[in-house]
Tab-separated table of C-alpha atoms (C1' of nucleotides) in Angstrom:
chain	number	residue	atom	x	y	z
R	221	MET	CA	20.576	-8.224	-22.514
R	222	ARG	CA	20.581	-9.842	-19.084
R	223	LYS	CA	17.441	-11.547	-17.845
R	224	LEU	CA	15.635	-9.473	-15.231
R	225	LYS	CA	14.404	-10.692	-11.878
R	226	THR	CA	10.686	-10.144	-11.360
R	227	GLU	CA	10.034	-11.138	-7.746
R	228	ARG	CA	10.445	-7.733	-6.178
R	229	GLN	CA	9.324	-5.619	-9.134
R	230	PRO	CA	5.916	-4.807	-7.598
R	231	GLU	CA	7.584	-3.846	-4.324
R	232	ILE	CA	9.938	-1.524	-6.198
R	233	LEU	CA	7.105	0.075	-8.167
R	234	ASP	CA	5.142	0.582	-4.951
R	235	ALA	CA	8.097	2.378	-3.446
R	236	ALA	CA	8.635	4.517	-6.537
R	237	LEU	CA	4.966	5.500	-6.697
R	238	ALA	CA	4.917	6.374	-3.010
R	239	ILE	CA	7.989	8.575	-3.347
R	240	ALA	CA	6.548	10.430	-6.341
R	241	ASP	CA	3.209	10.893	-4.584
R	242	GLU	CA	4.775	12.146	-1.380
R	243	HIS	CA	7.654	14.252	-2.624
R	244	GLY	CA	7.087	14.861	-6.329
R	245	ILE	CA	8.509	13.334	-9.471
R	246	ASP	CA	11.877	15.064	-9.061
R	247	ALA	CA	12.433	13.201	-5.815
R	248	LEU	CA	11.970	9.897	-7.627
R	249	THR	CA	15.594	8.811	-7.931
R	250	MET	CA	17.055	5.338	-8.103
R	251	ARG	CA	18.816	6.055	-4.840
R	252	ALA	CA	15.570	7.085	-3.111
R	253	VAL	CA	13.749	3.984	-4.318
R	254	ALA	CA	16.598	1.788	-3.146
R	255	GLU	CA	16.688	3.383	0.259
R	256	ARG	CA	12.933	2.981	0.647
R	257	ILE	CA	13.062	-0.773	0.174
R	258	GLY	CA	16.244	-1.033	2.229
R	259	VAL	CA	18.679	-1.949	-0.467
R	260	THR	CA	21.655	-0.540	-2.359
R	261	PRO	CA	20.880	1.534	-5.493
R	262	MET	CA	22.541	-1.061	-7.672
R	263	ALA	CA	20.151	-3.764	-6.495
R	264	ILE	CA	17.354	-2.070	-8.469
R	265	TYR	CA	19.212	-2.774	-11.687
R	266	GLY	CA	18.540	-6.444	-11.189
R	267	TYR	CA	14.831	-5.743	-11.681
R	268	PHE	CA	14.766	-2.844	-14.160
R	269	ARG	CA	17.383	-2.309	-16.814
R	270	ASN	CA	17.488	1.432	-16.093
R	271	LYS	CA	15.423	4.299	-14.743
R	272	ASN	CA	13.444	4.662	-17.959
R	273	GLU	CA	12.214	1.091	-17.737
R	274	LEU	CA	11.256	1.656	-14.141
R	275	LEU	CA	9.139	4.618	-15.276
R	276	ASP	CA	7.573	2.419	-17.950
R	277	GLY	CA	6.714	-0.017	-15.209
R	278	LEU	CA	5.072	2.794	-13.298
R	279	VAL	CA	2.950	3.671	-16.315
R	280	GLY	CA	1.888	0.054	-16.587
R	281	ARG	CA	0.934	0.074	-12.924
R	282	LEU	CA	-1.309	3.108	-13.452
R	283	LEU	CA	-2.974	1.564	-16.488
R	284	THR	CA	-3.810	-1.733	-14.802
R	285	SER	CA	-5.524	0.162	-12.025
R	286	LEU	CA	-8.125	1.451	-14.496
R	287	PRO	CA	-11.496	-0.319	-14.435
R	288	GLN	CA	-11.865	-3.377	-16.621
R	289	GLY	CA	-15.350	-2.461	-17.822
R	290	LEU	CA	-18.221	-4.617	-16.739
R	291	PRO	CA	-19.970	-6.163	-19.737
R	292	GLY	CA	-23.419	-5.369	-18.385
R	293	GLU	CA	-23.037	-1.628	-18.817
R	294	SER	CA	-24.109	0.441	-21.809
R	295	TRP	CA	-21.469	1.901	-24.118
R	296	ASP	CA	-21.755	5.403	-22.742
R	297	GLN	CA	-21.590	4.116	-19.183
R	298	ARG	CA	-18.369	2.273	-20.026
R	299	LEU	CA	-16.888	5.318	-21.760
R	300	SER	CA	-17.846	7.517	-18.864
R	301	ALA	CA	-16.385	5.077	-16.350
R	302	PHE	CA	-13.077	5.124	-18.199
R	303	ALA	CA	-13.003	8.916	-18.348
R	304	TRP	CA	-13.763	9.503	-14.683
R	305	ALA	CA	-11.409	6.756	-13.551
R	306	THR	CA	-8.625	8.300	-15.615
R	307	ARG	CA	-9.223	11.674	-14.078
R	308	ARG	CA	-9.281	10.229	-10.578
R	309	LEU	CA	-5.967	8.545	-11.293
R	310	ALA	CA	-4.458	11.898	-12.212
R	311	ARG	CA	-5.621	13.398	-8.953
R	312	GLU	CA	-4.225	10.520	-6.942
R	313	HIS	CA	-0.865	10.535	-8.733
R	314	PRO	CA	-0.328	14.012	-10.149
R	315	GLY	CA	3.420	13.588	-10.311
R	316	VAL	CA	3.443	10.341	-12.228
R	317	PHE	CA	0.329	10.742	-14.362
R	318	PRO	CA	1.856	13.011	-17.030
R	319	LEU	CA	4.158	10.125	-17.945
R	320	LEU	CA	1.150	8.533	-19.654
R	321	PHE	CA	1.479	11.207	-22.307
R	322	ALA	CA	5.189	10.748	-22.731
R	323	ARG	CA	5.394	6.982	-23.004
R	324	PRO	CA	3.828	5.310	-26.050
R	325	SER	CA	2.491	2.480	-23.877
R	326	VAL	CA	2.220	-0.374	-26.258
R	327	THR	CA	2.258	-2.684	-23.306
R	328	PRO	CA	-0.547	-5.235	-22.942
R	329	ASP	CA	-1.995	-3.060	-20.178
R	330	ALA	CA	-2.362	-0.121	-22.524
R	331	VAL	CA	-3.816	-2.221	-25.329
R	332	ALA	CA	-6.384	-3.661	-22.944
R	333	VAL	CA	-7.640	-0.171	-22.122
R	334	VAL	CA	-7.800	0.765	-25.787
R	335	ASP	CA	-9.691	-2.426	-26.559
R	336	LEU	CA	-12.330	-1.445	-24.051
R	337	ILE	CA	-12.873	1.894	-25.709
R	338	TYR	CA	-12.897	0.333	-29.164
R	339	GLN	CA	-15.673	-1.983	-28.013
R	340	ALA	CA	-17.691	0.859	-26.527
R	341	LEU	CA	-17.454	2.822	-29.778
R	342	ILE	CA	-18.419	-0.215	-31.837
R	343	ASP	CA	-21.425	-0.720	-29.585
R	344	ALA	CA	-22.274	2.953	-30.041
R	345	GLY	CA	-22.609	2.353	-33.750
R	346	VAL	CA	-19.459	4.152	-34.863
R	347	PRO	CA	-18.394	2.728	-38.254
R	348	ASP	CA	-15.388	0.406	-37.935
R	349	ALA	CA	-13.226	2.666	-40.104
R	350	GLU	CA	-13.821	5.603	-37.763
R	351	VAL	CA	-13.350	3.807	-34.452
R	352	PRO	CA	-9.558	4.194	-34.131
R	353	ARG	CA	-9.704	7.914	-34.863
R	354	ILE	CA	-12.503	8.535	-32.382
R	355	GLU	CA	-10.644	6.483	-29.798
R	356	ARG	CA	-7.584	8.697	-30.218
R	357	LEU	CA	-9.779	11.803	-30.117
R	358	ILE	CA	-11.354	10.798	-26.831
R	359	THR	CA	-8.272	9.467	-25.050
R	360	THR	CA	-6.303	12.500	-26.178
R	361	PHE	CA	-8.859	14.794	-24.636
R	362	VAL	CA	-9.302	12.795	-21.438
R	363	LEU	CA	-5.557	12.386	-20.952
R	364	GLY	CA	-5.059	16.048	-21.795
R	365	PHE	CA	-7.678	17.240	-19.351
R	366	ALA	CA	-6.363	15.061	-16.540
R	367	THR	CA	-2.779	16.082	-17.249
R	368	SER	CA	-3.700	19.758	-17.337
R	369	GLU	CA	-5.321	19.387	-13.957
R	370	ALA	CA	-2.385	17.450	-12.539
R	371	ASN	CA	0.023	20.102	-13.760
R	372	GLY	CA	-2.075	23.014	-12.578
R	373	ARG	CA	-2.622	24.327	-16.088
R	374	PHE	CA	-6.276	25.161	-15.318
R	375	SER	CA	-5.782	26.910	-12.028
R	376	ALA	CA	-2.829	29.237	-11.517
R	377	SER	CA	-4.529	32.159	-13.180
R	378	GLY	CA	-3.694	34.359	-10.233
R	379	ASP	CA	-2.728	37.945	-10.002
R	380	GLY	CA	-0.485	39.143	-12.813
R	381	ILE	CA	-3.262	38.522	-15.272
R	382	ARG	CA	-5.995	40.305	-13.457
R	383	SER	CA	-4.171	43.620	-13.600
R	384	ARG	CA	-3.168	43.199	-17.203
R	385	ARG	CA	-6.720	42.286	-18.066
R	386	ALA	CA	-7.848	45.498	-16.470
R	387	ARG	CA	-5.286	47.378	-18.537
R	388	GLY	CA	-7.372	46.374	-21.515
R	389	ASP	CA	-4.645	44.646	-23.480
R	390	PHE	CA	-6.926	41.656	-23.916
R	391	PRO	CA	-10.385	42.708	-25.045
R	392	ALA	CA	-12.011	39.276	-24.926
R	393	HIS	CA	-10.761	38.733	-21.383
R	394	GLN	CA	-12.241	42.073	-20.445
R	395	ARG	CA	-15.649	41.213	-21.845
R	396	LEU	CA	-15.653	37.807	-20.151
R	397	MET	CA	-14.323	39.077	-16.841
R	398	ALA	CA	-17.398	37.919	-14.942
R	399	HIS	CA	-16.811	34.325	-16.070
R	400	LEU	CA	-13.078	34.079	-15.476
R	401	ASP	CA	-12.921	33.531	-11.733
R	402	SER	CA	-10.808	30.424	-12.366
R	403	PRO	CA	-12.586	27.242	-13.436
R	404	ALA	CA	-14.390	26.849	-10.157
R	405	ASP	CA	-16.055	23.479	-10.623
R	406	LEU	CA	-13.865	21.186	-12.699
R	407	ASP	CA	-16.165	18.230	-12.027
R	408	ALA	CA	-19.036	19.974	-13.739
R	409	GLU	CA	-16.801	21.161	-16.541
R	410	PHE	CA	-15.473	17.683	-17.206
R	411	ALA	CA	-19.021	16.306	-17.242
R	412	ALA	CA	-20.109	18.952	-19.749
R	413	ASP	CA	-17.084	18.221	-21.942
R	414	LEU	CA	-17.856	14.517	-21.958
R	415	ALA	CA	-21.458	15.223	-22.894
R	416	ASP	CA	-20.254	17.332	-25.811
R	417	LEU	CA	-17.898	14.608	-26.967
R	418	VAL	CA	-20.632	11.987	-26.815
R	419	ARG	CA	-22.665	14.237	-29.082
R	420	ILE	CA	-19.862	13.825	-31.604
R	421	ILE	CA	-20.088	10.066	-31.400
R	422	ARG	CA	-23.814	9.660	-31.490
R	423	PRO	CA	-24.668	10.756	-35.044
R	424	VAL	CA	-21.287	9.928	-36.627
X	120	MET	CA	15.984	38.403	-5.589
X	121	ARG	CA	18.770	39.834	-7.753
X	122	LYS	CA	17.811	41.779	-10.853
X	123	LEU	CA	18.335	39.769	-14.024
X	124	LYS	CA	20.141	40.959	-17.110
X	125	THR	CA	18.018	40.771	-20.246
X	126	GLU	CA	20.367	41.647	-23.079
X	127	ARG	CA	21.473	38.154	-23.999
X	128	GLN	CA	18.284	36.317	-22.957
X	129	PRO	CA	17.116	35.827	-26.553
X	130	GLU	CA	20.534	34.531	-27.525
X	131	ILE	CA	20.452	32.053	-24.649
X	132	LEU	CA	16.938	30.876	-25.534
X	133	ASP	CA	17.989	30.422	-29.152
X	134	ALA	CA	20.872	28.251	-28.041
X	135	ALA	CA	18.680	26.213	-25.697
X	136	LEU	CA	16.052	25.632	-28.368
X	137	ALA	CA	18.676	24.593	-30.897
X	138	ILE	CA	20.219	22.096	-28.494
X	139	ALA	CA	16.845	20.549	-27.668
X	140	ASP	CA	15.908	20.362	-31.349
X	141	GLU	CA	19.195	18.789	-32.368
X	142	HIS	CA	19.925	16.445	-29.495
X	143	GLY	CA	16.721	16.075	-27.494
X	144	ILE	CA	15.470	17.593	-24.270
X	145	ASP	CA	17.792	15.503	-22.110
X	146	ALA	CA	20.790	17.145	-23.779
X	147	LEU	CA	19.468	20.552	-22.747
X	148	THR	CA	21.745	21.248	-19.789
X	149	MET	CA	22.960	24.548	-18.412
X	150	ARG	CA	26.470	23.495	-19.303
X	151	ALA	CA	25.541	22.745	-22.917
X	152	VAL	CA	23.763	26.077	-23.326
X	153	ALA	CA	26.748	27.902	-21.870
X	154	GLU	CA	29.182	26.148	-24.155
X	155	ARG	CA	27.035	26.927	-27.192
X	156	ILE	CA	27.176	30.660	-26.596
X	157	GLY	CA	30.825	30.474	-25.579
X	158	VAL	CA	30.507	31.238	-21.920
X	159	THR	CA	30.899	29.602	-18.531
X	160	PRO	CA	27.817	27.778	-17.103
X	161	MET	CA	27.570	30.294	-14.304
X	162	ALA	CA	27.175	33.183	-16.724
X	163	ILE	CA	23.679	31.887	-17.585
X	164	TYR	CA	22.577	32.550	-14.024
X	165	GLY	CA	22.899	36.245	-14.671
X	166	TYR	CA	20.023	35.964	-17.167
X	167	PHE	CA	17.823	33.226	-15.698
X	168	ARG	CA	17.501	32.536	-12.014
X	169	ASN	CA	17.701	28.788	-12.594
X	170	LYS	CA	17.039	26.087	-15.164
X	171	ASN	CA	13.302	26.098	-14.520
X	172	GLU	CA	13.037	29.771	-15.409
X	173	LEU	CA	15.032	29.137	-18.550
X	174	LEU	CA	12.480	26.479	-19.515
X	175	ASP	CA	9.683	28.955	-18.815
X	176	GLY	CA	11.412	31.338	-21.153
X	177	LEU	CA	11.477	28.629	-23.777
X	178	VAL	CA	7.716	28.121	-23.418
X	179	GLY	CA	7.208	31.853	-23.863
X	180	ARG	CA	9.320	31.761	-26.986
X	181	LEU	CA	7.138	29.001	-28.456
X	182	LEU	CA	3.937	30.854	-27.631
X	183	THR	CA	4.994	34.125	-29.219
X	184	SER	CA	5.764	32.286	-32.432
X	185	LEU	CA	2.076	31.397	-32.808
X	186	PRO	CA	0.096	33.506	-35.307
X	187	GLN	CA	-1.480	36.677	-33.981
X	188	GLY	CA	-4.766	36.167	-35.829
X	189	LEU	CA	-5.610	38.557	-38.623
X	190	PRO	CA	-8.842	40.405	-37.887
X	191	GLY	CA	-10.161	39.903	-41.408
X	192	GLU	CA	-10.619	36.173	-40.990
X	193	SER	CA	-13.773	34.369	-39.928
X	194	TRP	CA	-13.924	32.766	-36.505
X	195	ASP	CA	-13.433	29.252	-37.790
X	196	GLN	CA	-10.524	30.352	-39.936
X	197	ARG	CA	-8.852	31.876	-36.881
X	198	LEU	CA	-9.514	28.793	-34.780
X	199	SER	CA	-8.194	26.569	-37.512
X	200	ALA	CA	-5.091	28.728	-37.956
X	201	PHE	CA	-4.336	28.418	-34.252
X	202	ALA	CA	-4.792	24.653	-34.273
X	203	TRP	CA	-2.587	23.980	-37.286
X	204	ALA	CA	0.078	26.421	-36.139
X	205	THR	CA	0.190	24.691	-32.759
X	206	ARG	CA	0.594	21.326	-34.386
X	207	ARG	CA	3.329	22.608	-36.678
X	208	LEU	CA	5.123	23.970	-33.631
X	209	ALA	CA	5.087	20.528	-32.063
X	210	ARG	CA	6.610	19.003	-35.172
X	211	GLU	CA	9.335	21.627	-35.307
X	212	HIS	CA	10.185	21.345	-31.623
X	213	PRO	CA	9.111	17.900	-30.432
X	214	GLY	CA	11.486	17.930	-27.501
X	215	VAL	CA	10.403	21.255	-26.063
X	216	PHE	CA	6.723	21.269	-26.998
X	217	PRO	CA	5.484	18.993	-24.201
X	218	LEU	CA	6.622	21.663	-21.749
X	219	LEU	CA	3.533	23.623	-22.790
X	220	PHE	CA	1.481	21.059	-20.911
X	221	ALA	CA	3.635	21.155	-17.838
X	222	ARG	CA	3.971	24.891	-17.313
X	223	PRO	CA	0.843	26.868	-16.402
X	224	SER	CA	1.856	29.697	-18.727
X	225	VAL	CA	0.159	32.679	-17.221
X	226	THR	CA	2.660	34.838	-19.026
X	227	PRO	CA	1.353	37.644	-21.245
X	228	ASP	CA	2.270	35.500	-24.249
X	229	ALA	CA	-0.053	32.732	-23.117
X	230	VAL	CA	-2.887	35.089	-22.257
X	231	ALA	CA	-2.638	36.685	-25.688
X	232	VAL	CA	-3.186	33.304	-27.337
X	233	VAL	CA	-6.138	32.549	-25.079
X	234	ASP	CA	-7.642	35.949	-25.832
X	235	LEU	CA	-7.562	35.142	-29.525
X	236	ILE	CA	-9.505	31.959	-28.998
X	237	TYR	CA	-11.967	33.648	-26.676
X	238	GLN	CA	-12.676	36.190	-29.387
X	239	ALA	CA	-13.167	33.507	-32.028
X	240	LEU	CA	-15.649	31.683	-29.797
X	241	ILE	CA	-17.523	34.889	-29.022
X	242	ASP	CA	-17.751	35.590	-32.736
X	243	ALA	CA	-19.012	32.052	-33.255
X	244	GLY	CA	-21.967	32.852	-31.028
X	245	VAL	CA	-20.923	30.787	-28.018
X	246	PRO	CA	-22.612	32.258	-24.924
X	247	ASP	CA	-20.189	34.230	-22.758
X	248	ALA	CA	-20.630	31.885	-19.808
X	249	GLU	CA	-19.569	28.921	-21.947
X	250	VAL	CA	-16.581	30.500	-23.672
X	251	PRO	CA	-13.911	29.706	-21.063
X	252	ARG	CA	-14.935	26.063	-20.865
X	253	ILE	CA	-14.966	25.621	-24.644
X	254	GLU	CA	-11.592	27.346	-24.857
X	255	ARG	CA	-10.136	24.854	-22.378
X	256	LEU	CA	-11.807	21.997	-24.244
X	257	ILE	CA	-10.271	23.000	-27.543
X	258	THR	CA	-6.788	23.929	-26.339
X	259	THR	CA	-6.655	20.771	-24.254
X	260	PHE	CA	-7.404	18.667	-27.303
X	261	VAL	CA	-5.077	20.551	-29.652
X	262	LEU	CA	-2.235	20.556	-27.142
X	263	GLY	CA	-2.909	16.906	-26.389
X	264	PHE	CA	-2.920	15.870	-30.022
X	265	ALA	CA	0.266	17.777	-30.793
X	266	THR	CA	1.972	16.421	-27.678
X	267	SER	CA	0.920	12.872	-28.477
X	268	GLU	CA	2.442	13.231	-31.899
X	269	ALA	CA	5.628	14.803	-30.564
X	270	ASN	CA	6.008	11.976	-28.067
X	271	GLY	CA	5.213	9.235	-30.560
X	272	ARG	CA	2.073	8.159	-28.720
X	273	PHE	CA	0.195	7.657	-32.002
X	274	SER	CA	2.813	5.718	-33.899
X	275	ALA	CA	4.915	3.122	-32.139
X	276	SER	CA	2.297	0.416	-32.428
X	277	GLY	CA	4.807	-1.990	-33.900
X	278	ASP	CA	5.235	-5.683	-33.454
X	279	GLY	CA	4.465	-6.912	-29.967
X	280	ILE	CA	0.856	-5.891	-30.383
X	281	ARG	CA	0.271	-7.493	-33.718
X	282	SER	CA	1.015	-10.942	-32.407
X	283	ARG	CA	-1.006	-10.454	-29.273
X	284	ARG	CA	-3.891	-9.175	-31.327
X	285	ALA	CA	-3.721	-12.302	-33.404
X	286	ARG	CA	-3.780	-14.342	-30.202
X	287	GLY	CA	-7.270	-13.003	-29.720
X	288	ASP	CA	-6.802	-11.479	-26.301
X	289	PHE	CA	-8.341	-8.273	-27.558
X	290	PRO	CA	-11.568	-8.892	-29.456
X	291	ALA	CA	-12.187	-5.326	-30.600
X	292	HIS	CA	-8.654	-5.084	-31.971
X	293	GLN	CA	-9.259	-8.296	-33.857
X	294	ARG	CA	-12.445	-7.034	-35.443
X	295	LEU	CA	-10.842	-3.723	-36.434
X	296	MET	CA	-7.625	-5.274	-37.676
X	297	ALA	CA	-8.073	-3.884	-41.187
X	298	HIS	CA	-8.181	-0.329	-39.825
X	299	LEU	CA	-5.278	-0.495	-37.407
X	300	ASP	CA	-2.314	-0.141	-39.750
X	301	SER	CA	-1.066	2.764	-37.620
X	302	PRO	CA	-2.699	6.158	-38.059
X	303	ALA	CA	-1.393	6.597	-41.580
X	304	ASP	CA	-2.492	10.129	-42.336
X	305	LEU	CA	-2.383	12.277	-39.223
X	306	ASP	CA	-3.063	15.419	-41.244
X	307	ALA	CA	-6.414	14.065	-42.363
X	308	GLU	CA	-7.178	12.776	-38.884
X	309	PHE	CA	-6.452	16.142	-37.286
X	310	ALA	CA	-8.654	17.863	-39.863
X	311	ALA	CA	-11.507	15.459	-39.148
X	312	ASP	CA	-11.107	15.978	-35.408
X	313	LEU	CA	-11.242	19.748	-35.794
X	314	ALA	CA	-14.371	19.449	-37.910
X	315	ASP	CA	-15.982	17.362	-35.188
X	316	LEU	CA	-15.036	19.891	-32.527
X	317	VAL	CA	-16.435	22.749	-34.565
X	318	ARG	CA	-19.708	20.844	-34.714
X	319	ILE	CA	-19.726	21.088	-30.918
X	320	ILE	CA	-19.313	24.836	-31.065
X	321	ARG	CA	-21.774	25.614	-33.783
X	322	PRO	CA	-25.087	24.780	-32.107
X	323	VAL	CA	-23.987	25.320	-28.495
W	108	DA	C1'	21.032	-16.090	-7.111
W	109	DC	C1'	21.087	-11.804	-5.162
W	110	DC	C1'	23.273	-7.917	-3.380
W	111	DT	C1'	27.194	-4.538	-2.163
W	112	DG	C1'	31.154	-1.007	-2.681
W	113	DA	C1'	33.796	1.852	-4.964
W	114	DA	C1'	34.221	4.565	-8.800
W	115	DC	C1'	33.052	7.439	-13.146
W	116	DA	C1'	31.126	10.907	-15.777
W	117	DC	C1'	27.916	13.781	-15.405
W	118	DC	C1'	24.219	17.305	-13.231
W	119	DG	C1'	22.376	22.148	-11.104
W	120	DT	C1'	23.916	25.467	-8.231
W	121	DT	C1'	26.782	28.168	-4.270
W	122	DC	C1'	30.180	31.329	-3.289
W	123	DA	C1'	34.007	34.183	-3.786
W	124	DA	C1'	36.940	36.242	-6.902
W	125	DG	C1'	38.539	38.456	-11.294
W	126	DT	C1'	38.413	42.282	-14.967
Z	101	DA	C1'	28.699	45.332	-15.129
Z	102	DC	C1'	29.696	40.972	-16.556
Z	103	DC	C1'	32.013	36.777	-16.286
Z	104	DT	C1'	35.141	32.945	-14.374
Z	105	DG	C1'	36.980	29.054	-11.238
Z	106	DA	C1'	36.695	26.045	-7.894
Z	107	DA	C1'	33.822	23.495	-5.150
Z	108	DC	C1'	29.510	20.981	-3.268
Z	109	DA	C1'	25.901	17.885	-3.109
Z	110	DC	C1'	23.751	15.372	-5.902
Z	111	DC	C1'	22.533	12.168	-10.252
Z	112	DG	C1'	22.388	7.424	-13.305
Z	113	DT	C1'	25.166	3.813	-14.245
Z	114	DT	C1'	29.727	0.621	-14.882
Z	115	DC	C1'	32.364	-2.935	-13.136
Z	116	DA	C1'	34.174	-6.151	-10.114
Z	117	DA	C1'	33.539	-8.384	-5.955
Z	118	DG	C1'	31.104	-10.541	-1.972
Z	119	DT	C1'	27.848	-14.147	0.163
DNA sequence: ACCTGAACACCGTTCAAGT
DNA sequence: ACCTGAACACCGTTCAAGT
């Protein structure tokens, strides 16, 4: 368990994030990161024990870039700010964002975000015993929505379907045909979803 | 665009799924699959154009194993059956399951599942124009919950936090300390979440 | 204290050949 | 029609050495 250097960690994470943003997550290799900061691949191992820890560092970087939550705002303003900021993050870093789902994130950064949501729910009047569950419910949805968008799960309907739909194999699709022109306005949809979720919280 | 053989595709997918289940997704290599069915790595390429298409096949396999929805059941029974079956799938195949989030799945298998949920929502009285949004809301949550569980996002709290919590850096955590002993009963939590989501649907 | 160079055990995938 | 063998261009990571 060697002690890690920290000096150039931010520089390395910057490089890694830039590579993933520009060329996709598959292009994020130790060798590519090294080349980008003008160093031999092995130099990276002085700062991160292995590639997995570098990815953990990337997750931490994403989390710290979320808003800290100004104390003056109301609970639903704070919740909403978190949700929209998370979604914006996914759009800015679609390659890296899905890692948030994969990595437990028990880092201080992650706990800080959770603490913010806990506080918002407490302020909303959610009973203490219910707060952790509702927090998981909300972050699961928000993370899931943002990840779906980043991965193209909501678009991509395309052609093959349309014909099959017409063939009548899927009766509900046929009936809803007028409303299936791909989720045109995801901003509006996300807003409506959040409103629905807040309705869960309110009278809990 | 060579024509692919189909005969041994199921056999190959079986092998791939078994490897991922037994040794994790990282152990799922073309070479390992080939060895498992007693063939050279290159033989696989007669059945799947590349590794990505093999993974798509795996996603299809997971989707077809979901229940088809008996017509005799009520809409909330059908919705509930889908949700619990999805979660069970994630527990049986934690390594492969997260692929469902990554791959758009516009395959017939995926559309069939969506059609089932559409129908349940229609039967629940959700207005046609709202059905696709509510479907995405629900599947996003269910997929997100199951993926979180498969990836250990809900457990894994552990030690580092506990001390930090005690240090008082996170006030909401401190207040809720009695309720943070890791999400003990995820079955009950999932049930409560589903009940909350159904309350969204009911009076839409 | 920080970085390099060479090497190892793997990958996915190509191409040409074998039966 | 189906599969094999050898090879290529990559990976992450080790170990020992260089300044």
